[in-house]
N, CA, C and O atoms as CSV, one atom per row, in Angstrom:
chain,resi,resn,atom,element,x,y,z
A,1,CYS,N,N,96.751,100.990,114.129
A,1,CYS,CA,C,97.109,100.085,114.631
A,1,CYS,C,C,97.402,99.093,113.293
A,1,CYS,O,O,96.585,99.167,112.376
A,2,LEU,N,N,98.493,98.210,113.163
A,2,LEU,CA,C,98.489,97.363,112.307
A,2,LEU,C,C,97.114,96.324,111.836
A,2,LEU,O,O,96.662,96.000,110.738
A,3,GLU,N,N,96.772,96.037,113.098
A,3,GLU,CA,C,95.260,95.152,112.601
A,3,GLU,C,C,94.284,96.054,112.121
A,3,GLU,O,O,93.514,95.461,111.366
A,4,ALA,N,N,94.002,97.271,112.258
A,4,ALA,CA,C,93.024,97.967,111.449
A,4,ALA,C,C,93.524,98.204,110.236
A,4,ALA,O,O,92.692,98.322,109.336
A,5,GLN,N,N,95.092,98.346,109.854
A,5,GLN,CA,C,95.239,98.454,108.521
A,5,GLN,C,C,95.008,97.465,107.581
A,5,GLN,O,O,94.958,97.663,106.367
A,6,GLN,N,N,94.831,96.116,108.288
A,6,GLN,CA,C,94.435,94.997,107.438
A,6,GLN,C,C,92.838,95.042,106.959
A,6,GLN,O,O,92.531,94.366,105.976
A,7,HIS,N,N,92.130,95.588,107.431
A,7,HIS,CA,C,90.534,95.661,107.228
A,7,HIS,C,C,90.351,96.215,105.839
A,7,HIS,O,O,91.162,97.001,105.349
A,8,PRO,N,N,89.281,95.798,105.220
A,8,PRO,CA,C,88.701,96.585,103.860
A,8,PRO,C,C,88.454,98.074,104.222
A,8,PRO,O,O,88.163,98.494,105.341
A,9,ALA,N,N,88.598,98.711,103.230
A,9,ALA,CA,C,88.033,100.203,103.487
A,9,ALA,C,C,86.592,100.379,103.836
A,9,ALA,O,O,85.681,99.636,103.470
A,10,VAL,N,N,86.479,101.492,104.617
A,10,VAL,CA,C,85.145,101.578,104.934
A,10,VAL,C,C,84.170,102.143,104.041
A,10,VAL,O,O,84.594,103.132,103.444
A,11,ALA,N,N,83.030,101.820,103.783
A,11,ALA,CA,C,82.120,102.175,103.079
A,11,ALA,C,C,81.618,103.788,103.032
A,11,ALA,O,O,81.543,104.436,104.076
A,12,PRO,N,N,81.314,104.318,101.838
A,12,PRO,CA,C,81.056,105.686,101.985
A,12,PRO,C,C,79.986,105.976,102.953
A,12,PRO,O,O,79.023,105.232,103.141
A,13,GLY,N,N,80.190,107.044,103.533
A,13,GLY,CA,C,79.377,107.374,104.613
A,13,GLY,C,C,78.295,108.526,104.222
A,13,GLY,O,O,77.611,108.967,105.146
A,14,ASP,N,N,78.137,108.940,103.166
A,14,ASP,CA,C,77.212,109.875,102.563
A,14,ASP,C,C,77.079,109.911,101.020
A,14,ASP,O,O,77.875,109.268,100.336
A,15,ALA,N,N,76.172,110.587,100.500
A,15,ALA,CA,C,76.188,110.578,99.043
A,15,ALA,C,C,77.158,111.173,98.364
A,15,ALA,O,O,77.386,110.804,97.212
A,16,LEU,N,N,78.009,112.350,99.043
A,16,LEU,CA,C,79.064,112.853,98.419
A,16,LEU,C,C,80.365,111.745,98.505
A,16,LEU,O,O,81.160,111.658,97.570
A,17,GLN,N,N,80.454,111.129,99.414
A,17,GLN,CA,C,81.311,110.051,99.244
A,17,GLN,C,C,81.055,109.046,98.183
A,17,GLN,O,O,81.823,108.725,97.276
A,18,GLN,N,N,79.728,108.543,98.456
A,18,GLN,CA,C,79.310,107.599,97.534
A,18,GLN,C,C,79.883,107.866,95.874
A,18,GLN,O,O,80.466,107.120,95.087
A,19,ARG,N,N,79.358,109.464,95.767
A,19,ARG,CA,C,79.725,109.839,94.433
A,19,ARG,C,C,81.313,109.879,94.297
A,19,ARG,O,O,81.770,109.558,93.200
A,20,GLY,N,N,82.012,110.168,95.102
A,20,GLY,CA,C,83.579,110.013,94.875
A,20,GLY,C,C,83.987,108.667,94.823
A,20,GLY,O,O,85.060,108.481,94.250
A,21,GLN,N,N,83.350,107.585,95.320
A,21,GLN,CA,C,83.800,106.295,95.212
A,21,GLN,C,C,83.364,105.919,93.690
A,21,GLN,O,O,84.124,105.165,93.082
A,22,GLU,N,N,82.222,106.381,93.045
A,22,GLU,CA,C,81.996,106.052,91.809
A,22,GLU,C,C,82.809,106.745,90.613
A,22,GLU,O,O,83.012,106.263,89.498
A,23,VAL,N,N,83.272,108.116,91.156
A,23,VAL,CA,C,84.251,108.724,90.379
A,23,VAL,C,C,85.459,108.018,90.338
A,23,VAL,O,O,86.028,107.983,89.246
A,24,LEU,N,N,86.032,107.386,91.397
A,24,LEU,CA,C,87.365,106.505,91.463
A,24,LEU,C,C,87.173,105.288,90.729
A,24,LEU,O,O,88.138,104.903,90.070
A,25,LEU,N,N,86.042,104.551,90.707
A,25,LEU,CA,C,85.811,103.395,90.245
A,25,LEU,C,C,85.484,103.406,88.758
A,25,LEU,O,O,85.414,102.321,88.181
A,26,SER,N,N,85.299,104.413,88.160
A,26,SER,CA,C,85.064,104.783,86.995
A,26,SER,C,C,86.138,105.197,86.068
A,26,SER,O,O,86.131,105.000,84.853
A,27,SER,N,N,87.231,105.899,86.875
A,27,SER,CA,C,88.508,106.492,86.358
A,27,SER,C,C,89.408,105.453,86.337
A,27,SER,O,O,89.323,104.344,86.865
A,28,ALA,N,N,90.493,106.057,85.502
A,28,ALA,CA,C,91.704,105.365,85.121
A,28,ALA,C,C,92.464,105.073,86.673
A,28,ALA,O,O,93.411,104.286,86.649
A,29,CYS,N,N,92.166,105.541,87.703
A,29,CYS,CA,C,92.731,105.185,89.046
A,29,CYS,C,C,92.722,103.583,89.399
A,29,CYS,O,O,93.535,103.011,90.124
A,30,VAL,N,N,91.732,103.062,88.789
A,30,VAL,CA,C,91.662,101.685,88.896
A,30,VAL,C,C,92.492,100.819,88.138
A,30,VAL,O,O,92.410,99.591,88.113
A,31,LEU,N,N,93.326,101.559,87.498
A,31,LEU,CA,C,94.228,100.580,86.719
A,31,LEU,C,C,95.320,100.612,87.447
A,31,LEU,O,O,96.207,99.870,87.023
A,32,CYS,N,N,95.615,101.326,88.578
A,32,CYS,CA,C,96.784,101.454,89.340
A,32,CYS,C,C,96.870,100.975,90.847
A,32,CYS,O,O,97.734,100.308,91.416
A,33,HIS,N,N,95.863,101.451,91.240
A,33,HIS,CA,C,95.502,101.464,92.805
A,33,HIS,C,C,94.509,100.277,92.979
A,33,HIS,O,O,93.823,99.698,92.137
A,34,THR,N,N,94.649,100.065,94.472
A,34,THR,CA,C,94.062,99.227,95.144
A,34,THR,C,C,92.952,99.934,96.339
A,34,THR,O,O,93.152,100.979,96.960
A,35,ILE,N,N,91.987,99.210,96.423
A,35,ILE,CA,C,91.102,99.833,97.782
A,35,ILE,C,C,90.057,98.450,98.129
A,35,ILE,O,O,88.960,98.013,97.782
A,36,ARG,N,N,91.041,98.148,98.925
A,36,ARG,CA,C,90.304,96.652,99.524
A,36,ARG,C,C,88.608,96.804,99.750
A,36,ARG,O,O,88.043,97.742,100.312
A,37,GLY,N,N,88.240,96.104,99.397
A,37,GLY,CA,C,86.564,96.114,99.620
A,37,GLY,C,C,85.787,96.422,98.745
A,37,GLY,O,O,84.589,96.145,98.803
A,38,THR,N,N,86.507,97.244,97.481
A,38,THR,CA,C,85.977,97.591,96.332
A,38,THR,C,C,86.651,96.938,95.012
A,38,THR,O,O,87.712,96.326,95.143
A,39,PRO,N,N,86.060,97.059,93.778
A,39,PRO,CA,C,86.564,96.512,92.665
A,39,PRO,C,C,87.972,97.013,92.418
A,39,PRO,O,O,88.596,96.339,91.598
A,40,ALA,N,N,88.548,97.943,92.891
A,40,ALA,CA,C,89.738,98.786,92.489
A,40,ALA,C,C,90.675,97.488,93.079
A,40,ALA,O,O,90.244,96.979,94.114
A,41,GLY,N,N,91.748,96.996,92.584
A,41,GLY,CA,C,92.521,95.930,93.260
A,41,GLY,C,C,94.088,95.946,92.321
A,41,GLY,O,O,94.909,95.032,92.395
A,42,ALA,N,N,94.228,96.971,91.610
A,42,ALA,CA,C,95.519,97.000,90.813
A,42,ALA,C,C,96.476,96.986,91.856
A,42,ALA,O,O,96.277,97.267,93.038
A,43,LYS,N,N,97.648,96.596,91.256
A,43,LYS,CA,C,98.926,96.484,92.479
A,43,LYS,C,C,100.157,97.381,91.884
A,43,LYS,O,O,101.246,97.240,92.440
A,44,ALA,N,N,100.065,98.219,90.882
A,44,ALA,CA,C,100.953,99.140,90.363
A,44,ALA,C,C,101.332,100.190,91.352
A,44,ALA,O,O,102.526,100.457,91.489
A,45,ALA,N,N,100.441,100.798,92.039
A,45,ALA,CA,C,100.833,102.121,92.550
A,45,ALA,C,C,100.334,101.670,94.101
A,45,ALA,O,O,99.967,100.512,94.296
A,46,PRO,N,N,100.347,102.684,95.204
A,46,PRO,CA,C,99.877,102.523,96.328
A,46,PRO,C,C,98.666,101.942,96.732
A,46,PRO,O,O,97.686,102.309,96.084
A,47,ASP,N,N,98.474,101.124,97.641
A,47,ASP,CA,C,97.056,100.982,97.921
A,47,ASP,C,C,96.510,101.978,98.725
A,47,ASP,O,O,97.104,102.417,99.710
A,48,LEU,N,N,95.318,102.393,98.331
A,48,LEU,CA,C,94.678,103.517,99.128
A,48,LEU,C,C,93.923,103.043,100.213
A,48,LEU,O,O,93.778,103.913,101.072
A,49,THR,N,N,93.317,101.817,100.513
A,49,THR,CA,C,92.699,101.526,101.527
A,49,THR,C,C,92.484,102.317,103.007
A,49,THR,O,O,91.422,102.449,103.616
A,50,HIS,N,N,93.584,102.715,103.323
A,50,HIS,CA,C,93.540,103.474,104.530
A,50,HIS,C,C,94.369,104.815,104.320
A,50,HIS,O,O,95.141,105.346,105.119
A,51,LEU,N,N,94.023,105.216,103.076
A,51,LEU,CA,C,94.743,106.703,102.760
A,51,LEU,C,C,94.764,107.779,103.779
A,51,LEU,O,O,95.765,108.466,103.981
A,52,ALA,N,N,93.500,107.936,104.501
A,52,ALA,CA,C,93.307,109.054,105.137
A,52,ALA,C,C,93.902,108.909,106.642
A,52,ALA,O,O,93.798,109.841,107.440
A,53,SER,N,N,94.521,107.703,106.974
A,53,SER,CA,C,95.076,107.488,108.224
A,53,SER,C,C,96.686,107.876,107.932
A,53,SER,O,O,97.482,107.914,108.870
A,54,ARG,N,N,96.984,108.082,106.927
A,54,ARG,CA,C,98.574,108.424,106.644
A,54,ARG,C,C,98.497,109.799,106.848
A,54,ARG,O,O,97.567,110.556,106.570
A,55,GLN,N,N,99.765,110.086,107.457
A,55,GLN,CA,C,100.285,111.387,107.901
A,55,GLN,C,C,100.983,112.223,106.571
A,55,GLN,O,O,100.935,113.452,106.523
A,56,THR,N,N,101.598,111.451,105.564
A,56,THR,CA,C,102.208,112.120,104.370
A,56,THR,C,C,101.532,111.486,103.027
A,56,THR,O,O,100.737,110.548,102.973
A,57,LEU,N,N,101.927,112.052,102.247
A,57,LEU,CA,C,101.619,111.434,100.732
A,57,LEU,C,C,102.846,111.701,100.100
A,57,LEU,O,O,103.705,112.485,100.503
A,58,ALA,N,N,102.889,110.831,98.830
A,58,ALA,CA,C,104.136,111.093,97.757
A,58,ALA,C,C,105.655,110.561,98.494
A,58,ALA,O,O,106.751,111.114,98.397
A,59,ALA,N,N,105.342,109.443,99.168
A,59,ALA,CA,C,106.637,109.233,99.981
A,59,ALA,C,C,107.166,109.881,100.746
A,59,ALA,O,O,108.393,109.977,100.707
A,60,GLY,N,N,106.369,110.584,101.758
A,60,GLY,CA,C,106.766,111.414,102.576
A,60,GLY,C,C,106.977,112.976,102.066
A,60,GLY,O,O,107.445,113.728,102.921
A,61,THR,N,N,106.718,113.483,100.914
A,61,THR,CA,C,106.919,114.589,100.295
A,61,THR,C,C,106.138,115.811,100.779
A,61,THR,O,O,106.505,116.976,100.931
A,62,LEU,N,N,104.640,115.059,101.031
A,62,LEU,CA,C,103.686,116.116,101.457
A,62,LEU,C,C,103.100,115.682,102.401
A,62,LEU,O,O,102.980,114.464,102.532
A,63,TYR,N,N,102.430,116.808,103.568
A,63,TYR,CA,C,101.394,116.380,104.453
A,63,TYR,C,C,100.151,115.980,103.808
A,63,TYR,O,O,99.778,116.544,102.780
A,64,ASN,N,N,99.540,115.109,104.311
A,64,ASN,CA,C,98.187,114.533,103.660
A,64,ASN,C,C,97.171,115.462,104.424
A,64,ASN,O,O,96.858,115.388,105.612
A,65,THR,N,N,96.705,116.397,103.428
A,65,THR,CA,C,95.593,117.509,103.803
A,65,THR,C,C,94.872,117.379,102.541
A,65,THR,O,O,95.486,116.869,101.604
A,66,PRO,N,N,93.598,117.782,102.357
A,66,PRO,CA,C,92.946,117.671,101.348
A,66,PRO,C,C,93.428,118.724,100.043
A,66,PRO,O,O,92.998,118.561,98.901
A,67,GLY,N,N,94.099,119.490,100.305
A,67,GLY,CA,C,94.516,120.452,99.430
A,67,GLY,C,C,95.865,119.894,98.766
A,67,GLY,O,O,95.989,120.012,97.547
A,68,HIS,N,N,96.835,119.316,99.488
A,68,HIS,CA,C,97.809,118.511,98.924
A,68,HIS,C,C,97.314,117.227,98.118
A,68,HIS,O,O,97.785,116.884,97.034
A,69,LEU,N,N,96.570,116.745,98.619
A,69,LEU,CA,C,95.714,115.421,98.060
A,69,LEU,C,C,95.004,115.845,96.491
A,69,LEU,O,O,95.065,115.221,95.431
A,70,ALA,N,N,94.554,116.706,96.702
A,70,ALA,CA,C,93.748,117.376,95.289
A,70,ALA,C,C,94.865,117.832,94.323
A,70,ALA,O,O,94.906,117.359,93.187
A,71,GLY,N,N,95.748,118.713,94.735
A,71,GLY,CA,C,97.240,119.063,93.983
A,71,GLY,C,C,97.787,117.629,93.514
A,71,GLY,O,O,98.053,117.502,92.318
A,72,TRP,N,N,97.940,116.731,94.229
A,72,TRP,CA,C,98.441,115.606,93.791
A,72,TRP,C,C,97.620,114.667,92.859
A,72,TRP,O,O,98.264,113.874,92.173
A,73,ILE,N,N,96.546,114.675,92.785
A,73,ILE,CA,C,95.852,114.019,92.013
A,73,ILE,C,C,95.681,114.867,90.700
A,73,ILE,O,O,95.545,114.330,89.600
A,74,VAL,N,N,95.693,115.825,90.833
A,74,VAL,CA,C,95.409,117.058,89.279
A,74,VAL,C,C,96.625,116.909,88.721
A,74,VAL,O,O,96.763,116.665,87.522
A,75,ASP,N,N,97.675,117.054,89.605
A,75,ASP,CA,C,99.007,117.064,88.737
A,75,ASP,C,C,100.235,116.613,89.539
A,75,ASP,O,O,101.074,117.476,89.794
A,76,ALA,N,N,100.383,115.683,89.856
A,76,ALA,CA,C,101.196,115.089,90.828
A,76,ALA,C,C,102.758,115.672,90.157
A,76,ALA,O,O,103.604,116.150,90.913
A,77,GLN,N,N,102.971,115.565,88.781
A,77,GLN,CA,C,104.284,115.964,88.341
A,77,GLN,C,C,104.730,117.510,88.905
A,77,GLN,O,O,105.912,117.743,89.160
A,78,ARG,N,N,103.889,118.330,89.040
A,78,ARG,CA,C,104.236,119.769,89.296
A,78,ARG,C,C,104.545,119.871,90.793
A,78,ARG,O,O,105.143,120.876,91.178
A,79,LEU,N,N,104.161,118.839,91.754
A,79,LEU,CA,C,104.420,118.671,93.167
A,79,LEU,C,C,105.934,117.660,93.402
A,79,LEU,O,O,106.820,117.776,94.249
A,80,LYS,N,N,105.819,116.951,92.593
A,80,LYS,CA,C,106.983,116.091,92.750
A,80,LYS,C,C,107.184,115.395,91.352
A,80,LYS,O,O,106.470,114.501,90.895
A,81,PRO,N,N,108.253,115.950,90.773
A,81,PRO,CA,C,108.622,115.928,89.427
A,81,PRO,C,C,109.101,114.355,89.224
A,81,PRO,O,O,109.619,113.788,90.185
A,82,GLY,N,N,108.943,113.720,88.090
A,82,GLY,CA,C,109.287,112.599,87.968
A,82,GLY,C,C,108.889,110.945,88.457
A,82,GLY,O,O,109.398,109.874,88.127
A,83,ASN,N,N,107.615,111.312,89.496
A,83,ASN,CA,C,106.926,110.288,89.975
A,83,ASN,C,C,106.024,109.623,88.772
A,83,ASN,O,O,105.839,110.132,87.667
A,84,LYS,N,N,105.488,108.325,89.258
A,84,LYS,CA,C,104.569,107.849,88.308
A,84,LYS,C,C,103.124,108.024,88.004
A,84,LYS,O,O,102.476,107.434,87.139
A,85,MET,N,N,102.714,108.934,88.854
A,85,MET,CA,C,101.312,109.294,88.824
A,85,MET,C,C,100.862,110.179,87.785
A,85,MET,O,O,101.195,111.362,87.858
A,86,PRO,N,N,100.114,109.757,86.776
A,86,PRO,CA,C,99.687,110.664,85.541
A,86,PRO,C,C,98.722,111.842,85.993
A,86,PRO,O,O,97.996,111.826,86.987
A,87,PRO,N,N,98.827,112.636,85.275
A,87,PRO,CA,C,97.860,113.768,85.755
A,87,PRO,C,C,96.312,113.450,85.502
A,87,PRO,O,O,95.985,112.674,84.604
A,88,ASN,N,N,95.301,114.125,86.388
A,88,ASN,CA,C,94.064,113.742,86.106
A,88,ASN,C,C,93.126,115.047,85.723
A,88,ASN,O,O,93.126,116.089,86.380
A,89,SER,N,N,92.395,114.828,84.648
A,89,SER,CA,C,91.503,116.119,84.510
A,89,SER,C,C,90.142,115.600,85.040
A,89,SER,O,O,89.597,114.643,84.492
A,90,LEU,N,N,89.609,116.211,86.073
A,90,LEU,CA,C,88.301,115.906,86.694
A,90,LEU,C,C,87.714,117.530,86.626
A,90,LEU,O,O,88.277,118.601,86.399
A,91,THR,N,N,86.298,117.154,86.939
A,91,THR,CA,C,85.507,118.373,86.897
A,91,THR,C,C,85.728,119.047,88.501
A,91,THR,O,O,86.243,118.278,89.312
A,92,GLY,N,N,85.432,120.179,88.898
A,92,GLY,CA,C,85.469,120.273,90.296
A,92,GLY,C,C,84.716,119.750,91.054
A,92,GLY,O,O,85.040,119.686,92.240
A,93,SER,N,N,83.375,119.170,90.575
A,93,SER,CA,C,82.609,118.411,91.510
A,93,SER,C,C,83.040,117.051,91.800
A,93,SER,O,O,82.894,116.457,92.868
A,94,ASP,N,N,83.755,116.490,90.406
A,94,ASP,CA,C,84.010,115.236,90.822
A,94,ASP,C,C,85.529,115.167,91.591
A,94,ASP,O,O,85.964,114.095,92.013
A,95,LEU,N,N,86.090,116.122,91.686
A,95,LEU,CA,C,87.352,116.390,92.239
A,95,LEU,C,C,87.078,116.331,93.866
A,95,LEU,O,O,87.769,115.692,94.660
A,96,GLN,N,N,85.740,117.259,94.246
A,96,GLN,CA,C,85.401,117.405,95.428
A,96,GLN,C,C,84.766,116.200,96.015
A,96,GLN,O,O,84.682,115.991,97.225
A,97,ALA,N,N,84.321,115.417,95.071
A,97,ALA,CA,C,83.598,114.094,95.627
A,97,ALA,C,C,84.658,113.182,96.061
A,97,ALA,O,O,84.653,112.543,97.113
A,98,LEU,N,N,85.658,113.178,95.069
A,98,LEU,CA,C,86.769,111.926,94.832
A,98,LEU,C,C,87.378,112.501,96.498
A,98,LEU,O,O,87.417,111.707,97.439
A,99,LEU,N,N,87.749,113.733,96.625
A,99,LEU,CA,C,88.438,113.860,97.991
A,99,LEU,C,C,87.750,113.526,99.274
A,99,LEU,O,O,88.327,113.182,100.306
A,100,ALA,N,N,86.308,113.678,99.091
A,100,ALA,CA,C,85.258,113.376,100.189
A,100,ALA,C,C,85.453,111.992,100.735
A,100,ALA,O,O,85.619,111.624,101.898
A,101,TYR,N,N,85.378,111.166,99.366
A,101,TYR,CA,C,85.242,109.566,99.584
A,101,TYR,C,C,87.013,109.165,100.016
A,101,TYR,O,O,87.227,108.267,100.831
A,102,LEU,N,N,88.217,109.967,99.345
A,102,LEU,CA,C,89.557,109.622,99.897
A,102,LEU,C,C,89.821,109.809,101.196
A,102,LEU,O,O,90.349,108.930,101.877
A,103,THR,N,N,89.406,111.218,101.760
A,103,THR,CA,C,89.484,111.363,102.963
A,103,THR,C,C,88.693,110.926,103.947
A,103,THR,O,O,88.932,111.408,105.054
A,104,ASN,N,N,87.774,110.114,103.865
A,104,ASN,CA,C,87.111,109.118,104.784
A,104,ASN,C,C,87.514,107.567,104.755
A,104,ASN,O,O,86.866,106.647,105.253
A,105,LEU,N,N,88.805,107.477,104.020
A,105,LEU,CA,C,89.310,106.224,103.900
A,105,LEU,C,C,90.373,106.075,105.319
A,105,LEU,O,O,91.515,106.507,105.158
A,106,LYS,N,N,90.077,105.573,106.469
A,106,LYS,CA,C,90.965,105.644,107.405
A,106,LYS,C,C,90.977,104.274,108.054
A,106,LYS,O,O,91.739,104.042,108.993
């Protein structure tokens, strides 16, 4: 509902999600994205506050699944050439933590 979308992001629910939030907040993601209720407050790219509540990613190009989200984070150009999302080099464990955090943002 629209009212729920206006609230800040939910806090990480476990240690893995907390680590994912730390990965996001210490990465270049914060230079473009907002997650309300966190220090991430840039306005150049989509607001990720309620990312997990969306059915699609990449302006409707991809279903919002953990696999698609991981592919988008790592190499968005491969999935949708010409978009403004840069590639991100993350370790496997950092990517899994980031996915745990982002998929909790409902």
